[in-house]
Each structure stands twice: as structure tokens, then as C-alpha cells.
Tab-separated table of N, CA, C and O in Angstrom:
chain	number	residue	atom	x	y	z
A	30	UNK	N	19.296	-114.357	123.586
A	30	UNK	CA	20.012	-113.270	123.045
A	30	UNK	C	19.388	-112.722	121.903
A	30	UNK	O	19.616	-111.545	121.639
A	31	UNK	N	18.743	-113.482	121.121
A	31	UNK	CA	18.135	-112.897	119.955
A	31	UNK	C	17.080	-111.967	120.346
A	31	UNK	O	16.780	-110.926	119.573
A	32	UNK	N	16.455	-112.071	121.451
A	32	UNK	CA	15.411	-111.148	121.890
A	32	UNK	C	15.961	-109.935	122.151
A	32	UNK	O	15.407	-108.819	121.782
A	33	UNK	N	17.281	-109.798	122.810
A	33	UNK	CA	17.789	-108.549	123.099
A	33	UNK	C	18.137	-107.764	121.836
A	33	UNK	O	17.841	-106.551	121.743
A	34	UNK	N	18.608	-108.491	120.883
A	34	UNK	CA	18.974	-107.814	119.582
A	34	UNK	C	17.700	-107.243	118.929
A	34	UNK	O	17.688	-106.189	118.417
A	35	UNK	N	16.693	-107.979	118.928
A	35	UNK	CA	15.372	-107.676	118.332
A	35	UNK	C	14.815	-106.387	119.127
A	35	UNK	O	14.276	-105.444	118.546
A	36	UNK	N	14.949	-106.382	120.435
A	36	UNK	CA	14.473	-105.249	121.130
A	36	UNK	C	15.282	-104.020	121.021
A	36	UNK	O	14.697	-102.944	120.856
A	37	UNK	N	16.554	-104.176	120.796
A	37	UNK	CA	17.442	-102.987	120.516
A	37	UNK	C	17.060	-102.309	119.130
A	37	UNK	O	17.043	-101.174	119.094
A	38	UNK	N	16.688	-103.202	118.193
A	38	UNK	CA	16.314	-102.628	116.816
A	38	UNK	C	15.000	-101.923	116.959
A	38	UNK	O	14.846	-101.032	116.215
A	39	UNK	N	14.136	-102.009	117.880
A	39	UNK	CA	12.876	-101.310	117.991
A	39	UNK	C	13.058	-100.008	118.816
A	39	UNK	O	12.079	-99.298	118.862
A	40	UNK	N	14.272	-99.687	119.218
A	40	UNK	CA	14.457	-98.416	119.927
A	40	UNK	C	14.283	-97.325	118.972
A	40	UNK	O	14.828	-97.417	117.869
A	41	UNK	N	13.876	-96.211	119.420
A	41	UNK	CA	13.670	-95.057	118.531
A	41	UNK	C	14.732	-94.095	118.930
A	41	UNK	O	15.176	-93.951	120.047
A	42	UNK	N	15.184	-93.295	117.843
A	42	UNK	CA	16.201	-92.296	117.998
A	42	UNK	C	15.419	-90.945	118.719
A	42	UNK	O	14.316	-90.670	118.386
A	43	UNK	N	16.311	-90.332	119.525
A	43	UNK	CA	15.681	-89.112	120.135
A	43	UNK	C	15.700	-87.940	118.966
A	43	UNK	O	16.502	-88.101	117.955
A	44	UNK	N	14.896	-86.908	118.971
A	44	UNK	CA	14.918	-85.879	117.981
A	44	UNK	C	16.340	-85.450	117.736
A	44	UNK	O	16.676	-85.141	116.619
A	45	UNK	N	17.087	-85.165	118.744
A	45	UNK	CA	18.435	-84.603	118.657
A	45	UNK	C	19.312	-85.612	117.954
A	45	UNK	O	20.069	-85.245	116.982
A	46	UNK	N	19.165	-86.911	118.327
A	46	UNK	CA	20.050	-87.956	117.509
A	46	UNK	C	19.642	-87.969	116.014
A	46	UNK	O	20.432	-88.143	115.176
A	47	UNK	N	18.353	-88.012	115.805
A	47	UNK	CA	17.866	-88.033	114.481
A	47	UNK	C	18.342	-86.845	113.619
A	47	UNK	O	18.773	-86.974	112.518
A	48	UNK	N	18.300	-85.644	114.233
A	48	UNK	CA	18.756	-84.367	113.489
A	48	UNK	C	20.208	-84.646	113.368
A	48	UNK	O	20.721	-84.133	112.259
A	49	UNK	N	20.858	-85.043	114.286
A	49	UNK	CA	22.452	-85.252	114.163
A	49	UNK	C	22.752	-86.080	112.912
A	49	UNK	O	23.685	-85.976	112.194
A	50	UNK	N	22.026	-87.322	112.942
A	50	UNK	CA	22.214	-88.235	111.947
A	50	UNK	C	21.899	-87.771	110.525
A	50	UNK	O	22.686	-87.879	109.560
A	51	UNK	N	20.859	-86.941	110.468
A	51	UNK	CA	20.456	-86.361	109.156
A	51	UNK	C	21.557	-85.365	108.796
A	51	UNK	O	21.865	-85.265	107.555
A	52	UNK	N	22.101	-84.542	109.774
A	52	UNK	CA	23.074	-83.614	109.421
A	52	UNK	C	24.335	-84.268	109.031
A	52	UNK	O	24.977	-83.840	108.028
A	53	UNK	N	24.704	-85.357	109.604
A	53	UNK	CA	25.971	-86.076	109.222
A	53	UNK	C	25.787	-86.706	107.739
A	53	UNK	O	26.688	-86.608	107.072
A	54	UNK	N	24.569	-87.244	107.543
A	54	UNK	CA	24.257	-87.795	106.303
A	54	UNK	C	24.340	-86.697	105.143
A	54	UNK	O	24.949	-86.897	104.177
A	55	UNK	N	23.791	-85.562	105.437
A	55	UNK	CA	23.924	-84.429	104.576
A	55	UNK	C	25.326	-84.033	104.290
A	55	UNK	O	25.699	-83.860	103.110
A	56	UNK	N	26.182	-83.976	105.357
A	56	UNK	CA	27.602	-83.552	105.240
A	56	UNK	C	28.254	-84.661	104.469
A	56	UNK	O	29.195	-84.235	103.629
A	57	UNK	N	27.991	-85.867	104.771
A	57	UNK	CA	28.687	-86.830	104.000
A	57	UNK	C	28.409	-86.879	102.513
A	57	UNK	O	29.179	-86.857	101.614
A	58	UNK	N	27.085	-86.756	102.217
A	58	UNK	CA	26.733	-86.490	100.742
A	58	UNK	C	27.292	-85.224	100.186
A	58	UNK	O	27.684	-85.175	98.964
A	59	UNK	N	27.336	-84.153	100.946
A	59	UNK	CA	27.864	-82.910	100.361
A	59	UNK	C	29.395	-83.187	100.062
A	59	UNK	O	29.866	-82.721	99.030
A	60	UNK	N	30.220	-83.808	100.964
A	60	UNK	CA	31.600	-84.084	100.715
A	60	UNK	C	31.745	-84.936	99.526
A	60	UNK	O	32.632	-84.741	98.822
A	61	UNK	N	30.884	-85.887	99.466
A	61	UNK	CA	30.966	-86.868	98.234
A	61	UNK	C	30.790	-86.166	96.929
A	61	UNK	O	31.444	-86.281	96.032
A	62	UNK	N	29.753	-85.229	96.945
A	62	UNK	CA	29.438	-84.470	95.777
A	62	UNK	C	30.555	-83.483	95.431
A	62	UNK	O	30.868	-83.376	94.356
A	63	UNK	N	31.150	-82.859	96.418
A	63	UNK	CA	32.319	-82.057	96.209
A	63	UNK	C	33.560	-82.864	95.561
A	63	UNK	O	34.200	-82.400	94.719
A	64	UNK	N	33.726	-84.048	96.083
A	64	UNK	CA	34.705	-84.972	95.511
A	64	UNK	C	34.514	-85.194	94.087
A	64	UNK	O	35.383	-85.228	93.279
A	65	UNK	N	33.246	-85.621	93.813
A	65	UNK	CA	32.833	-85.845	92.463
A	65	UNK	C	33.124	-84.650	91.548
A	65	UNK	O	33.574	-84.812	90.451
A	66	UNK	N	32.598	-83.366	92.051
A	66	UNK	CA	32.912	-82.291	91.199
A	66	UNK	C	34.400	-82.044	90.904
A	66	UNK	O	34.805	-81.753	89.811
A	67	UNK	N	35.051	-82.205	92.007
A	67	UNK	CA	36.608	-82.010	91.841
A	67	UNK	C	37.167	-82.949	90.959
A	67	UNK	O	38.072	-82.621	90.055
A	68	UNK	N	36.772	-84.233	90.983
A	68	UNK	CA	37.205	-85.270	89.960
A	68	UNK	C	36.846	-84.850	88.648
A	68	UNK	O	37.642	-85.127	87.682
A	69	UNK	N	35.656	-84.545	88.364
A	69	UNK	CA	35.054	-84.021	87.142
A	69	UNK	C	36.008	-82.890	86.587
A	69	UNK	O	36.419	-82.911	85.396
A	70	UNK	N	36.348	-81.917	87.496
A	70	UNK	CA	37.093	-80.737	87.031
A	70	UNK	C	38.562	-81.194	86.586
A	70	UNK	O	39.098	-80.611	85.608
A	71	UNK	N	39.071	-82.145	87.451
A	71	UNK	CA	40.407	-82.576	87.204
A	71	UNK	C	40.349	-83.306	85.723
A	71	UNK	O	41.268	-83.120	84.860
A	72	UNK	N	39.434	-84.080	85.478
A	72	UNK	CA	39.200	-84.814	84.190
A	72	UNK	C	39.115	-83.809	83.096
A	72	UNK	O	39.719	-83.959	81.985
A	73	UNK	N	38.220	-82.922	83.291
A	73	UNK	CA	37.980	-81.841	82.137
A	73	UNK	C	39.223	-81.065	81.901
A	73	UNK	O	39.703	-80.833	80.779
A	74	UNK	N	39.956	-80.710	83.019
A	74	UNK	CA	41.228	-79.912	82.912
A	74	UNK	C	42.297	-80.797	82.105
A	74	UNK	O	43.018	-80.393	81.290
A	75	UNK	N	42.221	-82.155	82.402
A	75	UNK	CA	43.257	-83.033	81.819
A	75	UNK	C	42.932	-83.086	80.349
A	75	UNK	O	43.877	-83.045	79.469
A	76	UNK	N	41.579	-83.132	79.999
A	76	UNK	CA	41.313	-83.233	78.577
A	76	UNK	C	41.552	-81.942	77.892
A	76	UNK	O	42.177	-81.956	76.648
A	77	UNK	N	41.365	-80.793	78.439
A	77	UNK	CA	41.775	-79.526	77.903
A	77	UNK	C	43.235	-79.514	77.611
A	77	UNK	O	43.760	-79.108	76.471
A	78	UNK	N	44.117	-79.903	78.624
A	78	UNK	CA	45.564	-79.832	78.490
A	78	UNK	C	45.972	-80.828	77.300
A	78	UNK	O	46.840	-80.441	76.494
A	79	UNK	N	45.298	-81.926	77.212
A	79	UNK	CA	45.658	-82.901	76.148
A	79	UNK	C	45.320	-82.204	74.729
A	79	UNK	O	46.064	-82.425	73.772
A	80	UNK	N	44.110	-81.597	74.645
A	80	UNK	CA	43.673	-80.976	73.439
A	80	UNK	C	44.730	-79.847	73.045
A	80	UNK	O	45.142	-79.760	71.889
A	81	UNK	N	44.988	-79.051	74.012
A	81	UNK	CA	46.014	-77.929	73.794
A	81	UNK	C	47.400	-78.550	73.318
A	81	UNK	O	47.989	-78.047	72.331
A	82	UNK	N	47.869	-79.617	73.969
A	82	UNK	CA	48.967	-80.257	73.600
A	82	UNK	C	48.982	-80.741	72.183
A	82	UNK	O	49.890	-80.622	71.320
A	83	UNK	N	47.890	-81.463	71.848
A	83	UNK	CA	47.730	-82.056	70.508
A	83	UNK	C	47.623	-80.908	69.485
A	83	UNK	O	48.300	-80.969	68.385
A	84	UNK	N	46.860	-79.754	69.818
A	84	UNK	CA	46.787	-78.712	68.838
A	84	UNK	C	48.146	-78.128	68.593
A	84	UNK	O	48.543	-77.774	67.390
A	85	UNK	N	48.975	-78.015	69.676
A	85	UNK	CA	50.289	-77.365	69.526
A	85	UNK	C	51.207	-78.227	68.710
A	85	UNK	O	51.889	-77.794	67.773
A	86	UNK	N	51.142	-79.567	68.884
A	86	UNK	CA	51.962	-80.444	68.152
A	86	UNK	C	51.468	-80.437	66.604
A	86	UNK	O	52.423	-80.572	65.833
A	87	UNK	N	50.223	-80.382	66.320
A	87	UNK	CA	49.750	-80.282	64.996
A	87	UNK	C	50.194	-79.031	64.346
A	87	UNK	O	50.733	-79.017	63.201
A	88	UNK	N	50.164	-77.838	65.022
A	88	UNK	CA	50.598	-76.656	64.533
A	88	UNK	C	52.143	-76.659	64.333
A	88	UNK	O	52.583	-76.173	63.148
A	89	UNK	N	52.869	-77.252	65.175
A	89	UNK	CA	54.401	-77.385	64.983
A	89	UNK	C	54.553	-78.375	63.793
A	89	UNK	O	55.614	-78.036	63.021
A	90	UNK	N	53.853	-79.368	63.602
A	90	UNK	CA	54.026	-80.204	62.464
A	90	UNK	C	53.775	-79.468	61.217
A	90	UNK	O	54.515	-79.604	60.200
A	91	UNK	N	52.659	-78.769	61.153
A	91	UNK	CA	52.321	-78.039	59.931
A	91	UNK	C	53.444	-76.999	59.614
A	91	UNK	O	53.788	-76.799	58.521
A	92	UNK	N	53.857	-76.200	60.665
A	92	UNK	CA	54.981	-75.324	60.457
A	92	UNK	C	56.296	-75.932	60.013
A	92	UNK	O	56.966	-75.434	59.041
A	93	UNK	N	56.507	-77.180	60.491
A	93	UNK	CA	57.690	-77.945	59.996
A	93	UNK	C	57.597	-78.258	58.590
A	93	UNK	O	58.388	-78.037	57.722
A	94	UNK	N	56.343	-78.716	58.148
A	94	UNK	CA	56.103	-79.137	56.861
A	94	UNK	C	56.156	-77.857	55.869
A	94	UNK	O	56.860	-77.925	54.807
A	95	UNK	N	55.667	-76.716	56.394
A	95	UNK	CA	55.728	-75.533	55.560
A	95	UNK	C	57.137	-75.147	55.388
A	95	UNK	O	57.557	-74.712	54.205
A	96	UNK	N	57.961	-75.028	56.499
A	96	UNK	CA	59.332	-74.647	56.450
A	96	UNK	C	60.075	-75.689	55.500
A	96	UNK	O	61.010	-75.178	54.785
A	97	UNK	N	59.882	-76.900	55.650
A	97	UNK	CA	60.553	-77.876	54.862
A	97	UNK	C	60.319	-77.672	53.338
A	97	UNK	O	61.175	-77.715	52.517
A	98	UNK	N	58.998	-77.431	53.053
A	98	UNK	CA	58.652	-77.101	51.654
A	98	UNK	C	59.312	-75.933	51.076
A	98	UNK	O	59.767	-75.892	49.947
A	99	UNK	N	59.255	-74.919	51.822
A	99	UNK	CA	60.029	-73.604	51.523
A	99	UNK	C	61.426	-73.829	51.338
A	99	UNK	O	62.053	-73.337	50.292
A	100	UNK	N	62.164	-74.485	52.296
A	100	UNK	CA	63.508	-74.891	52.101
A	100	UNK	C	63.810	-75.577	50.880
A	100	UNK	O	64.703	-75.288	50.099
A	101	UNK	N	62.992	-76.661	50.547
A	101	UNK	CA	63.046	-77.505	49.401
A	101	UNK	C	62.971	-76.621	48.057
A	101	UNK	O	63.830	-76.889	47.223
A	102	UNK	N	61.968	-75.707	48.101
A	102	UNK	CA	61.854	-74.785	46.991
A	102	UNK	C	63.012	-73.959	46.869
A	102	UNK	O	63.467	-73.817	45.609
A	103	UNK	N	63.555	-73.341	47.824
A	103	UNK	CA	64.778	-72.533	47.680
A	103	UNK	C	65.945	-73.392	47.291
A	103	UNK	O	66.714	-72.795	46.320
A	104	UNK	N	66.075	-74.619	47.666
A	104	UNK	CA	67.061	-75.446	47.257
A	104	UNK	C	67.002	-75.775	45.701
A	104	UNK	O	68.019	-75.871	45.079
A	105	UNK	N	65.824	-76.096	45.335
A	105	UNK	CA	65.544	-76.312	43.991
A	105	UNK	C	65.849	-75.124	42.932
A	105	UNK	O	66.443	-75.301	41.992
A	106	UNK	N	65.530	-73.934	43.500
A	106	UNK	CA	65.734	-72.776	42.773
A	106	UNK	C	67.330	-72.473	42.717
A	106	UNK	O	67.929	-72.102	41.585
A	107	UNK	N	68.037	-72.728	43.738
A	107	UNK	CA	69.496	-72.580	43.756
A	107	UNK	C	70.070	-73.558	42.792
A	107	UNK	O	71.028	-73.333	42.011
A	108	UNK	N	69.567	-74.828	42.804
A	108	UNK	CA	70.120	-75.971	41.967
A	108	UNK	C	69.872	-75.414	40.493
A	108	UNK	O	70.816	-75.743	39.646
A	109	UNK	N	68.695	-74.960	40.189
A	109	UNK	CA	68.413	-74.626	38.808
A	109	UNK	C	69.327	-73.460	38.378
A	109	UNK	O	69.772	-73.463	37.248
A	110	UNK	N	69.529	-72.451	39.233
A	110	UNK	CA	70.423	-71.342	38.864
A	110	UNK	C	71.884	-71.895	38.690
A	110	UNK	O	72.640	-71.455	37.788
A	111	UNK	N	72.362	-72.753	39.565
A	111	UNK	CA	73.663	-73.289	39.386
A	111	UNK	C	73.778	-74.159	38.158
A	111	UNK	O	74.820	-74.122	37.498
A	112	UNK	N	72.757	-74.922	37.750
A	112	UNK	CA	72.718	-75.658	36.625
A	112	UNK	C	72.746	-74.770	35.408
A	112	UNK	O	73.567	-75.067	34.362
A	113	UNK	N	71.943	-73.644	35.307
A	113	UNK	CA	72.050	-72.774	34.316
A	113	UNK	C	73.416	-72.143	34.079
A	113	UNK	O	73.971	-72.025	33.047
A	114	UNK	N	74.153	-71.759	35.211
A	114	UNK	CA	75.448	-71.218	35.163
A	114	UNK	C	76.426	-72.302	34.665
A	114	UNK	O	77.323	-71.889	33.769
A	115	UNK	N	76.236	-73.438	35.057
A	115	UNK	CA	77.121	-74.621	34.656
A	115	UNK	C	76.993	-74.751	33.117
A	115	UNK	O	78.039	-74.880	32.386
A	116	UNK	N	75.777	-74.926	32.612
A	116	UNK	CA	75.444	-74.995	31.134
A	116	UNK	C	76.083	-73.859	30.439
A	116	UNK	O	76.620	-74.079	29.349
A	117	UNK	N	75.725	-72.590	30.925
A	117	UNK	CA	76.472	-71.451	30.167
A	117	UNK	C	77.910	-71.494	30.176
A	117	UNK	O	78.519	-71.164	29.154
A	118	UNK	N	78.553	-72.053	31.158
A	118	UNK	CA	79.991	-72.082	31.257
A	118	UNK	C	80.513	-73.157	30.338
A	118	UNK	O	81.526	-73.086	29.648
A	119	UNK	N	79.719	-74.337	30.226
A	119	UNK	CA	80.076	-75.383	29.208
A	119	UNK	C	80.012	-74.743	27.715
A	119	UNK	O	80.869	-75.162	26.995
A	120	UNK	N	78.951	-73.948	27.503
A	120	UNK	CA	78.774	-73.326	26.210
A	120	UNK	C	79.927	-72.327	25.972
A	120	UNK	O	80.415	-72.170	24.748
A	121	UNK	N	80.459	-71.778	27.032
A	121	UNK	CA	81.492	-70.685	26.857
A	121	UNK	C	82.848	-71.280	26.700
A	121	UNK	O	83.766	-70.502	26.359
A	122	UNK	N	82.912	-72.558	26.889
A	122	UNK	CA	84.220	-73.221	26.789
A	122	UNK	C	84.703	-73.076	25.245
A	122	UNK	O	83.978	-73.291	24.398
A	123	UNK	N	85.884	-72.543	25.028
A	123	UNK	CA	86.339	-72.423	23.737
A	123	UNK	C	85.994	-71.011	23.076
A	123	UNK	O	86.490	-70.678	21.984
A	124	UNK	N	85.030	-70.284	23.718
A	124	UNK	CA	84.565	-69.121	23.243
A	124	UNK	C	85.736	-68.105	23.143
A	124	UNK	O	86.046	-67.327	22.223
A	125	UNK	N	86.569	-68.170	24.180
A	125	UNK	CA	87.733	-67.111	24.209
A	125	UNK	C	88.683	-67.490	23.080
A	125	UNK	O	89.214	-66.524	22.474
A	126	UNK	N	88.957	-68.758	22.744
A	126	UNK	CA	89.806	-69.163	21.732
A	126	UNK	C	89.235	-68.590	20.351
A	126	UNK	O	90.003	-68.152	19.608
A	127	UNK	N	87.912	-68.889	20.270
A	127	UNK	CA	87.215	-68.406	18.979
A	127	UNK	C	87.404	-66.906	18.736
A	127	UNK	O	87.660	-66.379	17.701
A	128	UNK	N	87.166	-66.160	19.843
A	128	UNK	CA	87.245	-64.764	19.695
A	128	UNK	C	88.719	-64.212	19.430
A	128	UNK	O	88.866	-63.393	18.639
A	129	UNK	N	89.652	-64.983	20.094
A	129	UNK	CA	90.982	-64.569	19.823
A	129	UNK	C	91.374	-64.898	18.452
A	129	UNK	O	92.138	-64.189	17.725
A	130	UNK	N	90.839	-65.965	17.939
A	130	UNK	CA	91.139	-66.378	16.602
A	130	UNK	C	90.525	-65.522	15.528
A	130	UNK	O	91.133	-65.026	14.584
A	131	UNK	N	89.353	-64.983	15.895
A	131	UNK	CA	88.732	-63.939	15.022
A	131	UNK	C	89.436	-62.597	15.086
A	131	UNK	O	89.512	-61.882	14.051
A	132	UNK	N	89.861	-62.296	16.183
A	132	UNK	CA	90.588	-60.903	16.259
A	132	UNK	C	92.051	-61.028	15.995
A	132	UNK	O	92.773	-60.003	16.133
A	133	UNK	N	92.479	-62.278	15.648
A	133	UNK	CA	93.977	-62.274	15.346
A	133	UNK	C	94.267	-61.570	14.025
A	133	UNK	O	93.524	-61.727	13.018
A	134	UNK	N	95.395	-60.873	14.033
A	134	UNK	CA	95.640	-60.055	12.815
A	134	UNK	C	95.994	-61.120	11.667
A	134	UNK	O	96.740	-62.041	11.928
A	135	UNK	N	95.544	-60.781	10.614
A	135	UNK	CA	95.957	-61.564	9.473
A	135	UNK	C	97.353	-61.224	8.945
A	135	UNK	O	97.538	-60.056	8.482
A	136	UNK	N	98.285	-62.201	9.233
A	136	UNK	CA	99.672	-62.002	9.039
A	136	UNK	C	99.925	-61.748	7.466
A	136	UNK	O	100.813	-60.954	7.010
A	137	UNK	N	99.239	-62.525	6.712
A	137	UNK	CA	99.501	-62.371	5.325
A	137	UNK	C	99.042	-61.027	4.756
A	137	UNK	O	99.758	-60.434	3.904
A	138	UNK	N	97.939	-60.609	5.275
A	138	UNK	CA	97.449	-59.188	4.751
A	138	UNK	C	98.398	-58.067	5.278
A	138	UNK	O	98.594	-57.178	4.587
A	139	UNK	N	98.825	-58.277	6.560
A	139	UNK	CA	99.737	-57.413	6.893
A	139	UNK	C	101.206	-57.220	6.114
A	139	UNK	O	101.795	-56.294	5.856
A	140	UNK	N	101.679	-58.503	5.786
A	140	UNK	CA	102.734	-58.579	4.965
A	140	UNK	C	102.603	-57.888	3.719
A	140	UNK	O	103.535	-57.278	3.076
A	141	UNK	N	101.462	-58.244	3.085
A	141	UNK	CA	101.217	-57.500	1.724
A	141	UNK	C	101.115	-55.955	1.780
A	141	UNK	O	101.678	-55.279	0.855
A	142	UNK	N	100.528	-55.580	2.894
A	142	UNK	CA	100.470	-54.106	3.094
A	142	UNK	C	101.973	-53.486	3.351
A	142	UNK	O	102.187	-52.332	2.878
A	143	UNK	N	102.724	-54.264	4.022
A	143	UNK	CA	104.062	-53.788	4.235
A	143	UNK	C	104.920	-53.719	2.971
A	143	UNK	O	105.732	-52.725	2.817
A	144	UNK	N	104.670	-54.543	2.036
A	144	UNK	CA	105.290	-54.441	0.716
A	144	UNK	C	104.893	-53.308	-0.017
A	144	UNK	O	105.368	-52.528	-0.652
């Protein structure tokens, strides 16, 4: 039996079979290369999508920080304005009484004038 296997191995392919095998091998390699290129394209596209997503998240984070800082600044300004108003109101307490006391007619002087 070993002799038959050895003899089969020595058979030569016909030119048509050889051409067909070469063509099949070429097509197989071509398909393999196309698959590799498609996989590379998918990987590159995935990387691009990830970079765009990351950049968008960074921009949103920066915008959030900027808006938060702007809001905080506005709140601080409002707080200072209210604090000034409060302090001026505290200083003005009793001012009305003092003005009324200053503008109060002097009863003694009026009495003397009436005499």
C-alpha cells in the first residue's frame, strides 16, 4: 500500500489543473487580502469614532467647566451686591428717626415766639 501512495505523489498535474490551482490560490489570497483590508478599515474607523467621542466629551467637559465658572462668578457678584445692600440697610437703621428728630420743630422756640 505504501507503494501506491508513493506512486500517486509522483503524478504530475496537467497544465489546465495547474492553471486552475494557481487561479484558486490567487483568488484565495485575494479574498484573504480583502478581508485583511476590511478588518483594518473597521479598526481605523473604530479608532476615529473613539477619538471623536473622546474629543466631544472633552469639549463638553470644558464647556461645563466654563459655564460653571461663569455661573459661580455671577453668583458671587449677586452675593456681593446683596451684601452691600444689606450693609447699607443696616447703616440706615435709625436714620429716619435721626432725620425726624433733626426736623422736629423746637417747641420751646415756638412757644417763645408765640409770646
